[in-house]
């Protein structure tokens, strides 16, 4: 059964960065956002076993599954390779996901974060692709695919070996087109040439492309003064042929309102706008930044409870705005809630799960020299 692209909304609701209150997911806030999203005839929700420390799938059950007919929405989740230690774990995790989400089947199911090395090797070792096909036969999975953080070379290898794959989710945004680690333009071209539907993650790069330098923002505002900076990033990926759905990890109703506005009567980017995007890309790339997308995969296992994405957010802000006192105040709040950058014991847990392959240990040392004086 192939995916009916006509039924896929262009904007997907990513459940990785849900609003929180007192350290827990703010369910009432999430319910309001779900209602607003569904009211606009948009209905694709993306979660994962590991999001929000395992609570995202539960939030999907409470805010969505219990409140809407099952055939009125599409729910996707993911199998995490790093949680699989033996063959029985695959089935155990899947059954736990069904229970957490309160569903009998998932519309789309992904092998989470295929990349060169351990994750892909794990999926092959435990025959997860064929396992997924069996779940399709059982009616517990409607469509099988994977999310991807590896090299173009491995992507070709995986697709050649597994023609059963129905879609692929990749990180794609205007800034990462030529990123030597992400290589999103090359990944996109491979998938588009094979007519494989693409789901886009990190279109705004963890929020980085929603707030730019005043000079960069002025280039966009001079052309579209009434549109948000984030809308440019979304319209860029939305204009690419072959893109099926664009995920946005919306954490406020204001973000949702803006994103819905972008995809209502959607306008592809013009040649003039593409030139502006190229100029802004060059401007951003001229300022070295830590390529953290704030996915928070690194934080649950940190023995020193360091909020690594927030540390990197502070450093990136200071690199752009050296005199911004607010960045230092922000870091003071980070330290009050957990460890500081200098508390890192170099255990390497974070680097083992980072989809951006960042040298986190070294970066935390550099951050400590700046922030922990």
mmCIF file of C-alpha atoms in Angstrom:
data_model
loop_
_atom_site.group_PDB
_atom_site.id
_atom_site.type_symbol
_atom_site.label_atom_id
_atom_site.label_comp_id
_atom_site.label_asym_id
_atom_site.label_seq_id
_atom_site.Cartn_x
_atom_site.Cartn_y
_atom_site.Cartn_z
ATOM 1 C CA UNK A 1 0.000 0.000 0.000
ATOM 2 C CA UNK A 2 1.690 3.221 -1.158
ATOM 3 C CA UNK A 3 1.345 6.530 0.633
ATOM 4 C CA UNK A 4 -1.460 8.715 -0.681
ATOM 5 C CA UNK A 5 0.465 11.963 -1.012
ATOM 6 C CA UNK A 6 -2.736 13.920 -1.528
ATOM 7 C CA UNK A 7 -3.722 13.162 2.059
ATOM 8 C CA UNK A 8 -0.448 14.296 3.620
ATOM 9 C CA UNK A 9 -0.516 17.832 5.021
ATOM 10 C CA UNK A 10 2.448 19.982 4.058
ATOM 11 C CA UNK A 11 2.934 21.003 7.706
ATOM 12 C CA UNK A 12 3.477 18.214 10.208
ATOM 13 C CA UNK A 13 3.247 18.645 13.984
ATOM 14 C CA UNK A 14 6.508 17.458 15.526
ATOM 15 C CA UNK A 15 6.137 16.382 19.146
ATOM 16 C CA UNK A 16 9.786 16.713 20.169
ATOM 17 C CA UNK A 17 9.701 20.241 21.605
ATOM 18 C CA UNK A 18 6.334 20.387 23.363
ATOM 19 C CA UNK A 19 5.597 23.182 25.840
ATOM 20 C CA UNK A 20 6.485 22.381 29.432
ATOM 21 C CA UNK A 21 5.339 23.590 32.821
ATOM 22 C CA UNK A 22 7.201 22.833 36.041
ATOM 23 C CA UNK A 23 9.432 20.371 34.192
ATOM 24 C CA UNK A 24 6.561 18.350 32.697
ATOM 25 C CA UNK A 25 4.745 18.492 29.374
ATOM 26 C CA UNK A 26 1.957 21.073 29.628
ATOM 27 C CA UNK A 27 -0.877 18.872 28.383
ATOM 28 C CA UNK A 28 -3.559 21.537 28.411
ATOM 29 C CA UNK A 29 -1.358 23.744 26.260
ATOM 30 C CA UNK A 30 -0.662 20.819 23.919
ATOM 31 C CA UNK A 31 -4.387 20.098 23.631
ATOM 32 C CA UNK A 32 -5.067 23.679 22.522
ATOM 33 C CA UNK A 33 -2.328 23.412 19.920
ATOM 34 C CA UNK A 34 -3.625 20.066 18.663
ATOM 35 C CA UNK A 35 -7.118 21.508 18.334
ATOM 36 C CA UNK A 36 -5.887 24.541 16.419
ATOM 37 C CA UNK A 37 -3.808 22.370 14.084
ATOM 38 C CA UNK A 38 -6.643 19.906 13.431
ATOM 39 C CA UNK A 39 -9.102 22.739 12.780
ATOM 40 C CA UNK A 40 -6.988 23.716 9.778
ATOM 41 C CA UNK A 41 -7.416 20.248 8.185
ATOM 42 C CA UNK A 42 -3.850 19.329 9.122
ATOM 43 C CA UNK A 43 -3.444 15.966 10.800
ATOM 44 C CA UNK A 44 0.089 14.523 10.749
ATOM 45 C CA UNK A 45 1.786 14.037 14.128
ATOM 46 C CA UNK A 46 5.371 12.852 14.579
ATOM 47 C CA UNK A 47 6.683 11.466 17.852
ATOM 48 C CA UNK A 48 9.337 8.970 18.968
ATOM 49 C CA UNK A 49 10.076 6.518 21.754
ATOM 50 C CA UNK A 50 12.743 8.797 23.238
ATOM 51 C CA UNK A 51 11.163 12.265 22.896
ATOM 52 C CA UNK A 52 10.600 14.105 26.179
ATOM 53 C CA UNK A 53 12.185 11.235 28.085
ATOM 54 C CA UNK A 54 9.580 8.787 26.782
ATOM 55 C CA UNK A 55 6.599 11.023 27.545
ATOM 56 C CA UNK A 56 5.899 12.380 24.057
ATOM 57 C CA UNK A 57 3.999 9.286 22.933
ATOM 58 C CA UNK A 58 1.913 9.495 26.099
ATOM 59 C CA UNK A 59 1.188 13.155 25.369
ATOM 60 C CA UNK A 60 0.027 12.132 21.897
ATOM 61 C CA UNK A 61 -2.407 9.707 23.506
ATOM 62 C CA UNK A 62 -3.802 12.251 25.938
ATOM 63 C CA UNK A 63 -3.964 15.283 23.629
ATOM 64 C CA UNK A 64 -4.833 13.544 20.366
ATOM 65 C CA UNK A 65 -5.767 9.857 20.434
ATOM 66 C CA UNK A 66 -8.284 10.069 23.266
ATOM 67 C CA UNK A 67 -9.923 13.165 21.791
ATOM 68 C CA UNK A 68 -10.221 12.486 18.053
ATOM 69 C CA UNK A 69 -11.465 9.576 15.901
ATOM 70 C CA UNK A 70 -8.586 7.311 14.903
ATOM 71 C CA UNK A 71 -9.188 7.758 11.188
ATOM 72 C CA UNK A 72 -9.033 11.570 11.469
ATOM 73 C CA UNK A 73 -5.269 11.786 12.052
ATOM 74 C CA UNK A 74 -1.973 10.159 11.122
ATOM 75 C CA UNK A 75 0.504 9.257 13.847
ATOM 76 C CA UNK A 76 4.164 8.408 13.287
ATOM 77 C CA UNK A 77 6.727 7.140 15.761
ATOM 78 C CA UNK A 78 10.199 5.616 15.672
ATOM 79 C CA UNK A 79 12.203 2.587 16.797
ATOM 80 C CA UNK A 80 15.451 3.623 18.568
ATOM 81 C CA UNK A 81 18.464 1.460 17.703
ATOM 82 C CA UNK A 82 20.336 2.504 20.844
ATOM 83 C CA UNK A 83 17.636 0.951 23.056
ATOM 84 C CA UNK A 84 17.934 -2.457 21.334
ATOM 85 C CA UNK A 85 20.284 -4.808 23.192
ATOM 86 C CA UNK A 86 18.740 -8.117 22.111
ATOM 87 C CA UNK A 87 16.231 -9.307 19.512
ATOM 88 C CA UNK A 88 13.286 -9.361 21.932
ATOM 89 C CA UNK A 89 13.745 -5.643 22.608
ATOM 90 C CA UNK A 90 12.355 -4.765 19.181
ATOM 91 C CA UNK A 91 8.959 -6.297 19.885
ATOM 92 C CA UNK A 92 8.980 -5.110 23.493
ATOM 93 C CA UNK A 93 9.593 -1.497 22.489
ATOM 94 C CA UNK A 94 6.935 -1.619 19.770
ATOM 95 C CA UNK A 95 4.292 -3.016 22.108
ATOM 96 C CA UNK A 96 5.208 -0.376 24.672
ATOM 97 C CA UNK A 97 4.779 2.307 22.010
ATOM 98 C CA UNK A 98 1.318 1.050 21.087
ATOM 99 C CA UNK A 99 0.358 1.148 24.756
ATOM 100 C CA UNK A 100 1.880 4.569 25.379
ATOM 101 C CA UNK A 101 0.141 6.083 22.373
ATOM 102 C CA UNK A 102 -3.118 4.225 22.959
ATOM 103 C CA UNK A 103 -3.413 3.000 19.363
ATOM 104 C CA UNK A 104 -3.699 -0.322 17.558
ATOM 105 C CA UNK A 105 -1.472 0.758 14.675
ATOM 106 C CA UNK A 106 0.873 3.523 13.548
ATOM 107 C CA UNK A 107 0.280 5.197 10.218
ATOM 108 C CA UNK A 108 3.983 5.734 9.579
ATOM 109 C CA UNK A 109 6.747 3.902 11.415
ATOM 110 C CA UNK A 110 10.417 4.821 11.191
ATOM 111 C CA UNK A 111 13.701 3.201 12.063
ATOM 112 C CA UNK A 112 15.146 6.087 14.026
ATOM 113 C CA UNK A 113 18.305 7.929 12.976
ATOM 114 C CA UNK A 114 20.002 5.610 10.512
ATOM 115 C CA UNK A 115 23.611 6.685 10.178
ATOM 116 C CA UNK A 116 27.008 5.246 9.370
ATOM 117 C CA UNK A 117 28.052 2.822 12.079
ATOM 118 C CA UNK A 118 26.213 1.499 15.100
ATOM 119 C CA UNK A 119 22.590 2.462 14.428
ATOM 120 C CA UNK A 120 22.380 0.997 10.926
ATOM 121 C CA UNK A 121 24.377 -2.041 12.012
ATOM 122 C CA UNK A 122 21.902 -2.621 14.837
ATOM 123 C CA UNK A 123 18.896 -2.465 12.508
ATOM 124 C CA UNK A 124 20.545 -4.978 10.184
ATOM 125 C CA UNK A 125 21.701 -7.237 13.024
ATOM 126 C CA UNK A 126 18.164 -7.606 14.333
ATOM 127 C CA UNK A 127 16.533 -7.705 10.864
ATOM 128 C CA UNK A 128 14.390 -4.660 11.629
ATOM 129 C CA UNK A 129 13.416 -3.951 8.032
ATOM 130 C CA UNK A 130 11.835 -7.391 7.628
ATOM 131 C CA UNK A 131 10.333 -7.075 11.095
ATOM 132 C CA UNK A 132 8.689 -3.865 9.926
ATOM 133 C CA UNK A 133 7.271 -5.603 6.852
ATOM 134 C CA UNK A 134 5.731 -8.252 9.110
ATOM 135 C CA UNK A 135 4.134 -5.534 11.194
ATOM 136 C CA UNK A 136 2.673 -4.118 7.990
ATOM 137 C CA UNK A 137 1.189 -7.519 7.176
ATOM 138 C CA UNK A 138 -0.317 -7.605 10.659
ATOM 139 C CA UNK A 139 -1.848 -4.177 10.112
ATOM 140 C CA UNK A 140 0.092 -2.600 12.974
ATOM 141 C CA UNK A 141 2.141 -0.396 10.654
ATOM 142 C CA UNK A 142 0.688 1.248 7.564
ATOM 143 C CA UNK A 143 3.903 2.627 6.033
ATOM 144 C CA UNK A 144 7.565 1.847 6.761
ATOM 145 C CA UNK A 145 10.506 4.234 6.419
ATOM 146 C CA UNK A 146 13.410 5.676 8.352
ATOM 147 C CA UNK A 147 14.875 8.942 9.574
ATOM 148 C CA UNK A 148 18.380 9.600 8.379
ATOM 149 C CA UNK A 149 21.528 11.322 9.669
ATOM 150 C CA UNK A 150 24.213 9.547 7.674
ATOM 151 C CA UNK A 151 26.283 10.020 4.541
ATOM 152 C CA UNK A 152 24.955 10.117 0.971
ATOM 153 C CA UNK A 153 27.007 7.001 0.255
ATOM 154 C CA UNK A 154 25.275 5.005 2.982
ATOM 155 C CA UNK A 155 21.866 6.294 1.903
ATOM 156 C CA UNK A 156 22.375 4.834 -1.565
ATOM 157 C CA UNK A 157 23.475 1.543 -0.002
ATOM 158 C CA UNK A 158 20.430 1.354 2.270
ATOM 159 C CA UNK A 159 17.972 2.215 -0.492
ATOM 160 C CA UNK A 160 19.513 -0.327 -2.866
ATOM 161 C CA UNK A 161 19.288 -3.047 -0.227
ATOM 162 C CA UNK A 162 15.804 -2.111 0.981
ATOM 163 C CA UNK A 163 13.485 -1.168 -1.898
ATOM 164 C CA UNK A 164 10.578 -1.756 0.473
ATOM 165 C CA UNK A 165 11.223 1.639 2.080
ATOM 166 C CA UNK A 166 8.275 3.959 1.321
ATOM 167 C CA UNK A 167 9.619 7.293 2.565
ATOM 168 C CA UNK A 168 12.681 8.846 4.201
ATOM 169 C CA UNK A 169 12.924 11.648 6.737
ATOM 170 C CA UNK A 170 15.975 13.904 6.447
ATOM 171 C CA UNK A 171 17.291 17.104 7.977
ATOM 172 C CA UNK A 172 16.809 19.765 5.320
ATOM 173 C CA UNK A 173 17.013 23.539 5.495
ATOM 174 C CA UNK A 174 18.637 26.313 3.503
ATOM 175 C CA UNK A 175 21.611 26.538 5.851
ATOM 176 C CA UNK A 176 22.568 22.846 5.704
ATOM 177 C CA UNK A 177 22.591 22.548 1.921
ATOM 178 C CA UNK A 178 26.387 22.325 1.803
ATOM 179 C CA UNK A 179 27.064 21.451 5.449
ATOM 180 C CA UNK A 180 29.929 18.891 5.201
ATOM 181 C CA UNK A 181 28.397 16.772 7.963
ATOM 182 C CA UNK A 182 24.686 16.986 7.143
ATOM 183 C CA UNK A 183 25.061 17.215 3.319
ATOM 184 C CA UNK A 184 21.327 17.718 2.985
ATOM 185 C CA UNK A 185 21.388 18.821 -0.651
ATOM 186 C CA UNK A 186 23.068 15.556 -1.679
ATOM 187 C CA UNK A 187 20.598 13.505 0.385
ATOM 188 C CA UNK A 188 17.662 15.362 -1.118
ATOM 189 C CA UNK A 189 18.913 14.790 -4.655
ATOM 190 C CA UNK A 190 19.306 11.046 -4.097
ATOM 191 C CA UNK A 191 15.767 10.698 -2.780
ATOM 192 C CA UNK A 192 14.195 12.988 -5.359
ATOM 193 C CA UNK A 193 15.861 11.173 -8.253
ATOM 194 C CA UNK A 194 14.393 7.900 -6.955
ATOM 195 C CA UNK A 195 10.936 9.460 -6.446
ATOM 196 C CA UNK A 196 10.990 8.541 -2.752
ATOM 197 C CA UNK A 197 8.709 10.827 -0.721
ATOM 198 C CA UNK A 198 10.660 13.063 1.653
ATOM 199 C CA UNK A 199 9.663 14.145 5.135
ATOM 200 C CA UNK A 200 11.695 17.128 6.309
ATOM 201 C CA UNK A 201 12.927 17.547 9.865
ATOM 202 C CA UNK A 202 14.749 20.571 11.300
ATOM 203 C CA UNK A 203 13.516 22.980 8.585
ATOM 204 C CA UNK A 204 14.203 25.889 10.961
ATOM 205 C CA UNK A 205 17.280 24.163 12.423
ATOM 206 C CA UNK A 206 16.031 23.939 15.984
ATOM 207 C CA UNK A 207 14.820 27.538 15.871
ATOM 208 C CA UNK A 208 18.146 28.937 14.674
ATOM 209 C CA UNK A 209 16.608 30.164 11.404
ATOM 210 C CA UNK A 210 13.745 31.905 13.193
ATOM 211 C CA UNK A 211 15.979 34.645 14.585
ATOM 212 C CA UNK A 212 18.889 36.016 12.594
ATOM 213 C CA UNK A 213 21.234 38.975 12.807
ATOM 214 C CA UNK A 214 19.579 42.360 12.212
ATOM 215 C CA UNK A 215 21.395 42.649 8.878
ATOM 216 C CA UNK A 216 20.213 39.247 7.675
ATOM 217 C CA UNK A 217 16.646 39.832 8.849
ATOM 218 C CA UNK A 218 16.533 43.146 7.011
ATOM 219 C CA UNK A 219 17.265 41.369 3.728
ATOM 220 C CA UNK A 220 14.129 39.280 4.210
ATOM 221 C CA UNK A 221 12.001 42.083 5.638
ATOM 222 C CA UNK A 222 12.810 44.372 2.708
ATOM 223 C CA UNK A 223 11.074 41.877 0.422
ATOM 224 C CA UNK A 224 8.306 40.604 2.720
ATOM 225 C CA UNK A 225 7.939 43.003 5.643
ATOM 226 C CA UNK A 226 4.808 41.302 6.941
ATOM 227 C CA UNK A 227 6.223 37.772 7.110
ATOM 228 C CA UNK A 228 8.202 36.135 9.913
ATOM 229 C CA UNK A 229 11.833 35.123 9.546
ATOM 230 C CA UNK A 230 10.875 31.486 10.255
ATOM 231 C CA UNK A 231 8.446 31.503 7.335
ATOM 232 C CA UNK A 232 11.339 31.920 4.903
ATOM 233 C CA UNK A 233 12.908 28.665 6.102
ATOM 234 C CA UNK A 234 9.609 26.807 5.815
ATOM 235 C CA UNK A 235 8.816 28.210 2.386
ATOM 236 C CA UNK A 236 12.277 27.210 1.151
ATOM 237 C CA UNK A 237 11.777 23.516 1.905
ATOM 238 C CA UNK A 238 8.087 23.672 0.963
ATOM 239 C CA UNK A 239 9.069 24.826 -2.516
ATOM 240 C CA UNK A 240 11.219 21.769 -3.217
ATOM 241 C CA UNK A 241 9.590 19.062 -5.385
ATOM 242 C CA UNK A 242 9.315 15.677 -3.707
ATOM 243 C CA UNK A 243 8.891 17.066 -0.206
ATOM 244 C CA UNK A 244 5.845 15.350 1.260
ATOM 245 C CA UNK A 245 5.598 16.867 4.732
ATOM 246 C CA UNK A 246 7.614 19.394 6.727
ATOM 247 C CA UNK A 247 7.863 18.815 10.455
ATOM 248 C CA UNK A 248 7.947 21.708 12.854
ATOM 249 C CA UNK A 249 8.543 21.158 16.549
ATOM 250 C CA UNK A 250 6.110 23.839 17.646
ATOM 251 C CA UNK A 251 6.201 24.691 21.340
ATOM 252 C CA UNK A 252 3.927 27.751 21.426
ATOM 253 C CA UNK A 253 0.599 28.694 19.894
ATOM 254 C CA UNK A 254 2.269 31.728 18.342
ATOM 255 C CA UNK A 255 4.673 29.471 16.443
ATOM 256 C CA UNK A 256 1.761 27.333 15.313
ATOM 257 C CA UNK A 257 -0.238 30.349 14.146
ATOM 258 C CA UNK A 258 2.714 31.597 12.137
ATOM 259 C CA UNK A 259 3.437 28.180 10.582
ATOM 260 C CA UNK A 260 -0.196 27.578 9.686
ATOM 261 C CA UNK A 261 -0.290 31.000 8.072
ATOM 262 C CA UNK A 262 2.775 30.083 5.999
ATOM 263 C CA UNK A 263 1.146 26.941 4.636
ATOM 264 C CA UNK A 264 -2.313 28.403 4.097
ATOM 265 C CA UNK A 265 -2.408 29.525 0.454
ATOM 266 C CA UNK A 266 1.242 28.497 0.241
ATOM 267 C CA UNK A 267 3.496 30.585 -2.006
ATOM 268 C CA UNK A 268 6.705 29.013 -3.367
ATOM 269 C CA UNK A 269 9.822 31.160 -3.117
ATOM 270 C CA UNK A 270 10.465 33.421 -6.096
ATOM 271 C CA UNK A 271 13.798 33.904 -7.855
ATOM 272 C CA UNK A 272 14.301 37.177 -5.992
ATOM 273 C CA UNK A 273 13.580 35.481 -2.677
ATOM 274 C CA UNK A 274 15.931 32.616 -3.487
ATOM 275 C CA UNK A 275 18.696 35.125 -4.123
ATOM 276 C CA UNK A 276 17.996 36.667 -0.716
ATOM 277 C CA UNK A 277 18.116 33.222 0.912
ATOM 278 C CA UNK A 278 21.490 32.571 -0.721
ATOM 279 C CA UNK A 279 22.824 35.897 0.575
ATOM 280 C CA UNK A 280 21.577 35.234 4.103
ATOM 281 C CA UNK A 281 23.073 31.733 3.997
ATOM 282 C CA UNK A 282 26.463 33.213 3.113
ATOM 283 C CA UNK A 283 26.134 35.751 5.921
ATOM 284 C CA UNK A 284 25.326 33.085 8.506
ATOM 285 C CA UNK A 285 28.080 30.733 7.367
ATOM 286 C CA UNK A 286 30.623 33.520 7.735
ATOM 287 C CA UNK A 287 30.064 33.405 11.525
ATOM 288 C CA UNK A 288 31.206 30.064 13.024
ATOM 289 C CA UNK A 289 28.366 28.409 14.920
ATOM 290 C CA UNK A 290 27.997 25.199 16.878
ATOM 291 C CA UNK A 291 25.660 23.112 14.745
ATOM 292 C CA UNK A 292 23.390 22.019 17.593
ATOM 293 C CA UNK A 293 19.685 21.633 16.734
ATOM 294 C CA UNK A 294 18.552 21.263 20.376
ATOM 295 C CA UNK A 295 17.128 17.780 19.790
ATOM 296 C CA UNK A 296 18.201 16.970 23.391
ATOM 297 C CA UNK A 297 19.205 13.385 22.630
ATOM 298 C CA UNK A 298 22.342 14.124 24.655
ATOM 299 C CA UNK A 299 20.734 15.307 27.874
ATOM 300 C CA UNK A 300 18.841 12.333 29.399
ATOM 301 C CA UNK A 301 21.999 10.247 29.831
ATOM 302 C CA UNK A 302 24.325 13.025 31.009
ATOM 303 C CA UNK A 303 25.592 11.966 34.469
ATOM 304 C CA UNK A 304 26.318 15.595 35.352
ATOM 305 C CA UNK A 305 22.865 16.831 34.259
ATOM 306 C CA UNK A 306 24.327 19.423 31.882
ATOM 307 C CA UNK A 307 21.799 21.026 29.553
ATOM 308 C CA UNK A 308 24.196 20.774 26.624
ATOM 309 C CA UNK A 309 21.938 22.398 23.983
ATOM 310 C CA UNK A 310 21.435 25.429 26.234
ATOM 311 C CA UNK A 311 25.180 25.764 26.754
ATOM 312 C CA UNK A 312 25.705 25.757 22.992
ATOM 313 C CA UNK A 313 22.825 28.176 22.507
ATOM 314 C CA UNK A 314 24.595 30.586 24.842
ATOM 315 C CA UNK A 315 27.883 30.275 22.964
ATOM 316 C CA UNK A 316 26.234 30.726 19.568
ATOM 317 C CA UNK A 317 24.483 33.859 20.810
ATOM 318 C CA UNK A 318 27.743 35.304 22.115
ATOM 319 C CA UNK A 319 29.488 34.549 18.831
ATOM 320 C CA UNK A 320 26.935 36.661 16.990
ATOM 321 C CA UNK A 321 26.368 39.256 19.695
ATOM 322 C CA UNK A 322 29.494 39.458 21.912
ATOM 323 C CA UNK A 323 28.071 42.250 24.056
ATOM 324 C CA UNK A 324 24.661 40.681 24.682
ATOM 325 C CA UNK A 325 24.360 40.480 28.473
ATOM 326 C CA UNK A 326 21.193 38.403 28.162
ATOM 327 C CA UNK A 327 23.188 35.386 27.010
ATOM 328 C CA UNK A 328 25.171 35.342 30.255
ATOM 329 C CA UNK A 329 21.963 35.719 32.269
ATOM 330 C CA UNK A 330 20.467 32.831 30.325
ATOM 331 C CA UNK A 331 23.475 30.674 31.194
ATOM 332 C CA UNK A 332 23.091 31.527 34.881
ATOM 333 C CA UNK A 333 19.615 30.006 34.696
ATOM 334 C CA UNK A 334 21.021 26.924 32.955
ATOM 335 C CA UNK A 335 23.510 26.396 35.790
ATOM 336 C CA UNK A 336 20.817 26.819 38.420
ATOM 337 C CA UNK A 337 18.861 23.922 36.929
ATOM 338 C CA UNK A 338 21.769 21.515 36.395
ATOM 339 C CA UNK A 339 25.476 21.203 35.740
ATOM 340 C CA UNK A 340 27.698 23.834 34.185
ATOM 341 C CA UNK A 341 29.830 23.290 31.096
ATOM 342 C CA UNK A 342 32.937 22.685 33.202
ATOM 343 C CA UNK A 343 31.285 19.793 35.053
ATOM 344 C CA UNK A 344 31.677 17.531 32.002
ATOM 345 C CA UNK A 345 33.540 14.307 32.883
ATOM 346 C CA UNK A 346 34.145 13.360 29.222
ATOM 347 C CA UNK A 347 32.206 10.095 29.441
ATOM 348 C CA UNK A 348 31.227 10.401 25.768
ATOM 349 C CA UNK A 349 27.583 9.392 26.185
ATOM 350 C CA UNK A 350 26.464 12.575 24.477
ATOM 351 C CA UNK A 351 28.720 12.173 21.461
ATOM 352 C CA UNK A 352 27.445 8.633 20.945
ATOM 353 C CA UNK A 353 23.865 9.813 20.390
ATOM 354 C CA UNK A 354 24.371 13.224 18.745
ATOM 355 C CA UNK A 355 22.786 13.140 15.257
ATOM 356 C CA UNK A 356 24.915 16.148 14.262
ATOM 357 C CA UNK A 357 28.124 14.285 15.213
ATOM 358 C CA UNK A 358 29.378 17.224 17.252
ATOM 359 C CA UNK A 359 32.626 16.973 19.283
ATOM 360 C CA UNK A 360 30.615 17.816 22.384
ATOM 361 C CA UNK A 361 33.331 17.115 24.954
ATOM 362 C CA UNK A 362 35.752 19.539 23.325
ATOM 363 C CA UNK A 363 33.016 22.107 22.754
ATOM 364 C CA UNK A 364 32.034 21.995 26.430
ATOM 365 C CA UNK A 365 35.657 22.614 27.388
ATOM 366 C CA UNK A 366 35.723 25.678 25.156
ATOM 367 C CA UNK A 367 32.360 26.825 26.537
ATOM 368 C CA UNK A 368 33.603 26.452 30.098
ATOM 369 C CA UNK A 369 36.594 28.678 29.383
ATOM 370 C CA UNK A 370 34.208 31.411 28.247
ATOM 371 C CA UNK A 371 31.275 30.931 30.597
ATOM 372 C CA UNK A 372 32.637 29.508 33.856
ATOM 373 C CA UNK A 373 35.194 32.189 34.639
#
